[in-house]
CSV table of C-alpha atoms in Angstrom, one decimal:
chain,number,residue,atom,x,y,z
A,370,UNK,CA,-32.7,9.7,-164.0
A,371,UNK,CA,-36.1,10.1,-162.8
A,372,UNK,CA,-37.1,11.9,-166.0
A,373,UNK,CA,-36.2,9.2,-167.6
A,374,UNK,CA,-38.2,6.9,-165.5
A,375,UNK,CA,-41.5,9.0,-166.2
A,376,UNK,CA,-40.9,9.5,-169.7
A,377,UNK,CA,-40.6,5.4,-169.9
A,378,UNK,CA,-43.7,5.3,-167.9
A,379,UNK,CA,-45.5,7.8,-169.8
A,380,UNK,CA,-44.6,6.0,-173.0
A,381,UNK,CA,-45.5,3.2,-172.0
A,382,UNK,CA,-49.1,3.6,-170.6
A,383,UNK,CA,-49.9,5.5,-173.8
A,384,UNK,CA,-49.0,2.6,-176.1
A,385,UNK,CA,-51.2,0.3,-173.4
A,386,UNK,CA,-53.5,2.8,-173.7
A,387,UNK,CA,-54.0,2.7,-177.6
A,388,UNK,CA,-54.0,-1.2,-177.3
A,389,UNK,CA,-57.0,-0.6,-174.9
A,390,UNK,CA,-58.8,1.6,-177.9
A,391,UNK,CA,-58.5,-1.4,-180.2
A,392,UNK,CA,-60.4,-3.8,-178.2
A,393,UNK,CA,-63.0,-1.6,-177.4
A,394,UNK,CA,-66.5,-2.8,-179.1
A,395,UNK,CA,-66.8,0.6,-180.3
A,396,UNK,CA,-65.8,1.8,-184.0
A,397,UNK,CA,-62.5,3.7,-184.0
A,398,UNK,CA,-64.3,7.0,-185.0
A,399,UNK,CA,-65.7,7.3,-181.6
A,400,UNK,CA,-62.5,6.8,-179.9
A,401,UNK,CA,-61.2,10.9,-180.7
A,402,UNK,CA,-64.8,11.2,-178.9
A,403,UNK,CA,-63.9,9.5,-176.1
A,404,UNK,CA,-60.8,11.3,-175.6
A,405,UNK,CA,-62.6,14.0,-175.3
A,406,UNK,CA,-64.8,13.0,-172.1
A,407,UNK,CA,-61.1,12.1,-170.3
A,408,UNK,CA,-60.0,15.7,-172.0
A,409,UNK,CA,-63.1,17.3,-170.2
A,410,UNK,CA,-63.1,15.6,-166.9
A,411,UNK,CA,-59.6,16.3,-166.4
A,412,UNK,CA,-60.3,20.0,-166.9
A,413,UNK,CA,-63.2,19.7,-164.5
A,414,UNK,CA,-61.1,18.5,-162.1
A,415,UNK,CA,-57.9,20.9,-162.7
A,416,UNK,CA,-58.7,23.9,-165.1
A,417,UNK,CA,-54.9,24.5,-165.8
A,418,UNK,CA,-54.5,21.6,-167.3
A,419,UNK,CA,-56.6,22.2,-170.6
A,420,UNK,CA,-54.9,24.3,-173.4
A,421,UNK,CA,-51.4,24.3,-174.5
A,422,UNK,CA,-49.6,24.5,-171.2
A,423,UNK,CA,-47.5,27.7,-171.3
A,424,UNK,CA,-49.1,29.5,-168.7
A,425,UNK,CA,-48.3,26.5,-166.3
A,426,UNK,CA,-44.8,26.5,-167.5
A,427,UNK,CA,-43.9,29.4,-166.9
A,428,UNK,CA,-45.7,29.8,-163.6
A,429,UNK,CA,-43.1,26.1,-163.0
A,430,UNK,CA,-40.4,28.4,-164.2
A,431,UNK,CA,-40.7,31.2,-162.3
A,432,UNK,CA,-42.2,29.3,-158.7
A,433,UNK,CA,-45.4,30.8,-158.5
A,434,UNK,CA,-46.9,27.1,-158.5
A,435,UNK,CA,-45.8,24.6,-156.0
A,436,UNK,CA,-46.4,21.4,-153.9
A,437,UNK,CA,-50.0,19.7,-153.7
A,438,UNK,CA,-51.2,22.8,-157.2
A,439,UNK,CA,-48.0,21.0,-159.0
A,440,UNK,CA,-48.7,17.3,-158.4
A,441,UNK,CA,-52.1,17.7,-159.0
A,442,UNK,CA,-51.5,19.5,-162.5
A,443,UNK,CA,-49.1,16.1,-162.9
A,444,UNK,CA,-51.0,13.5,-162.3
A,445,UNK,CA,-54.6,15.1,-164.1
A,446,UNK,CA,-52.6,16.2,-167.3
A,447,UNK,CA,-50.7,12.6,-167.3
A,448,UNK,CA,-54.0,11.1,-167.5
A,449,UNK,CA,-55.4,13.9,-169.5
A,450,UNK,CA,-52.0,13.2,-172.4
A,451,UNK,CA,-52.1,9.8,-172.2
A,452,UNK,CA,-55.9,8.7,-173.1
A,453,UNK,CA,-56.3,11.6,-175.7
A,454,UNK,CA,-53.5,10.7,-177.3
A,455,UNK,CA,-53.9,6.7,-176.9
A,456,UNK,CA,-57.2,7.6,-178.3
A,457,UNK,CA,-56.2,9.2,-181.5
A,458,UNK,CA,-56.8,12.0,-180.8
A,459,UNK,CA,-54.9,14.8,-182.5
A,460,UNK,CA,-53.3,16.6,-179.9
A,461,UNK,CA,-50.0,18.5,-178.5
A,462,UNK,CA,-47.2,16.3,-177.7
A,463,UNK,CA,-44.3,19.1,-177.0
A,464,UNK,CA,-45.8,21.7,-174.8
A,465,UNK,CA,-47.7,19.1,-172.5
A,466,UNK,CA,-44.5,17.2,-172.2
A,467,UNK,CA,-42.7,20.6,-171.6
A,468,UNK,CA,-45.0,20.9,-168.8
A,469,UNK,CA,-45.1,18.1,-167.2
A,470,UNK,CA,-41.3,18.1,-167.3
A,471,UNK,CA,-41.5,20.7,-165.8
A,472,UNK,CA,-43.9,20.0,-163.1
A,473,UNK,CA,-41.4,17.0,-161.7
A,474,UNK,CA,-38.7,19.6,-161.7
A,475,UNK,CA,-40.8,21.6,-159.3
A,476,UNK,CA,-41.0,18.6,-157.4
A,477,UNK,CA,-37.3,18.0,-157.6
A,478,UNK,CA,-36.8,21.5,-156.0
A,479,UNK,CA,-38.6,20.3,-152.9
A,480,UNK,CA,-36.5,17.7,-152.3
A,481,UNK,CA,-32.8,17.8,-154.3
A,482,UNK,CA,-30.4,21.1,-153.5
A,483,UNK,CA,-29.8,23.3,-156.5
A,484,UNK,CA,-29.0,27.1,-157.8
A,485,UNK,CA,-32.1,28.3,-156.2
A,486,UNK,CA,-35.1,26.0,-157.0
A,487,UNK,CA,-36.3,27.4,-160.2
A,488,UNK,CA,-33.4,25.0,-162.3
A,489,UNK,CA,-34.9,22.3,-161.5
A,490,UNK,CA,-38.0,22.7,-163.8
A,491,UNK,CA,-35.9,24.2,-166.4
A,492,UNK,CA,-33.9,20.9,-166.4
A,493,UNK,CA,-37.1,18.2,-166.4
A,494,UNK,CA,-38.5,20.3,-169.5
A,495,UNK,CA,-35.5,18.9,-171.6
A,496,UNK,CA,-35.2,15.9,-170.1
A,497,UNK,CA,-38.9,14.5,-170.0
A,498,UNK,CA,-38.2,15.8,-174.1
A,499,UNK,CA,-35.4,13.6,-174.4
A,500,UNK,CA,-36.9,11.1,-172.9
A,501,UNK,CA,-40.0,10.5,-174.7
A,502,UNK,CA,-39.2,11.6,-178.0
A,503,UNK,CA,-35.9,10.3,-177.9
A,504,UNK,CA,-34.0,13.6,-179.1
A,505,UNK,CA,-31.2,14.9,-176.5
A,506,UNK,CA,-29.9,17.7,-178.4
A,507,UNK,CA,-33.3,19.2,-179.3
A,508,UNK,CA,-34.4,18.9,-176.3
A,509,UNK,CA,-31.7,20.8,-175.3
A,510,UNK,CA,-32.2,23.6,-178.1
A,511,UNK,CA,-36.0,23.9,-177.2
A,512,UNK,CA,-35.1,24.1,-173.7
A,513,UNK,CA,-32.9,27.1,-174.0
A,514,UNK,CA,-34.6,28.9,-176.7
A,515,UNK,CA,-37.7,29.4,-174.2
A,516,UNK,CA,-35.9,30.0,-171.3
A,517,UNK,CA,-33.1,32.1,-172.7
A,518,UNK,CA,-31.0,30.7,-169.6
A,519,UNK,CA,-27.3,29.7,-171.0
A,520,UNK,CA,-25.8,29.3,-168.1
A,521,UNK,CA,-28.0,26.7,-167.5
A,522,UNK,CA,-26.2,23.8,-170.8
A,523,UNK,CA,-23.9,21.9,-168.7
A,524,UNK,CA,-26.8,20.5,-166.7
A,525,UNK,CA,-29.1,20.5,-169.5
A,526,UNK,CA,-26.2,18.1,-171.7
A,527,UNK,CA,-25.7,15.7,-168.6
A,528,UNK,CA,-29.7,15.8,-167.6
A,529,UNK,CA,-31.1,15.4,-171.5
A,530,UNK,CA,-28.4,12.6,-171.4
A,531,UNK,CA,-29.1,10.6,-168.6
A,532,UNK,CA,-33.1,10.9,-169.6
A,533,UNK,CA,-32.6,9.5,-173.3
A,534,UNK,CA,-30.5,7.1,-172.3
A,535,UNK,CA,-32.5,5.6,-169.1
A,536,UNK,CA,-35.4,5.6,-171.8
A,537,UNK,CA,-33.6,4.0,-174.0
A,538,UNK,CA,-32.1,1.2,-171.8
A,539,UNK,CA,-35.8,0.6,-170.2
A,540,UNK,CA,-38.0,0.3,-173.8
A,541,UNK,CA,-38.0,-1.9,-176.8
């Protein structure tokens, strides 16, 4: 459910986002340009958020990264992903979701029991992935082919599920 909450959200702000570009006095060719300053002050501010977001994952993955490290890698590459792509800017969209999915299922562990707390970010990879790009069974597929953790479907169905269709229920 809350997946599906932050997917909306994160939808949301980057269609507001791209409405911003447009009434910007500036000529759209500069608008990849200043993608790139939000790119680069996001990095300044947390290095691990610049580059595809693999590294991060799997640090999510297996809970060398936790806490204040996570939510700080959340909100920066949130901001990061959400001006560079409102901006035009060509840019990831699966590995930063991944990630950030990822990084709230770290933040799930802290707080909701489990199998150990490294489900958790396992489960908000597919479902920030359903969420946003609206593709449950995918979502599903990419979650297991880079975990290689089967036993980990029946929560991946019900969370991927509940994600798409809280996104679904929230936006046009």
């Amino acid at each position: 459910f809350l997946a599906g909450l932050l997917a909306t959200l994160l939808t949301a702000l980057v269609y507001r986002v791209e409405d911003g570009f447009h009434k910007l006095p500036v000529h759209w060719m500069w608008w990849p340009l200043l993608g790139a300053v939000a790119v680069s002050i996001g990095g300044y501010i947390d290095p691990q958020t610049l580059g595809v977001g693999y590294d991060v994952i799997d640090k999510l993955l297996t809970g060398q990264m936790v806490g204040m490290a996570v939510l700080m890698f959340m909100l920066v590459k949130s901001a990061m992903w959400i001006v560079y792509l409102g901006s035009g800017t060509s840019g990831g969209v699966l590995a930063p979701l991944l990630a950030l999915g990822a990084g709230l299922g770290a933040l799930e562990s802290l707080v909701f029991p489990g199998h150990g707390s490294l489900l958790w970010p396992l489960l908000g990879m597919g479902a920030i992935l359903a969420g946003v790009m609206r593709l449950p069974f995918t979502s599903i597929l990419f979650t297991l082919e880079l975990t290689h953790n089967a036993s980990a479907l029946p929560a991946l169905l019900i969370t991927c599920t509940t994600a798409y269709g809280v996104s679904v229920f929230l936006m046009k």
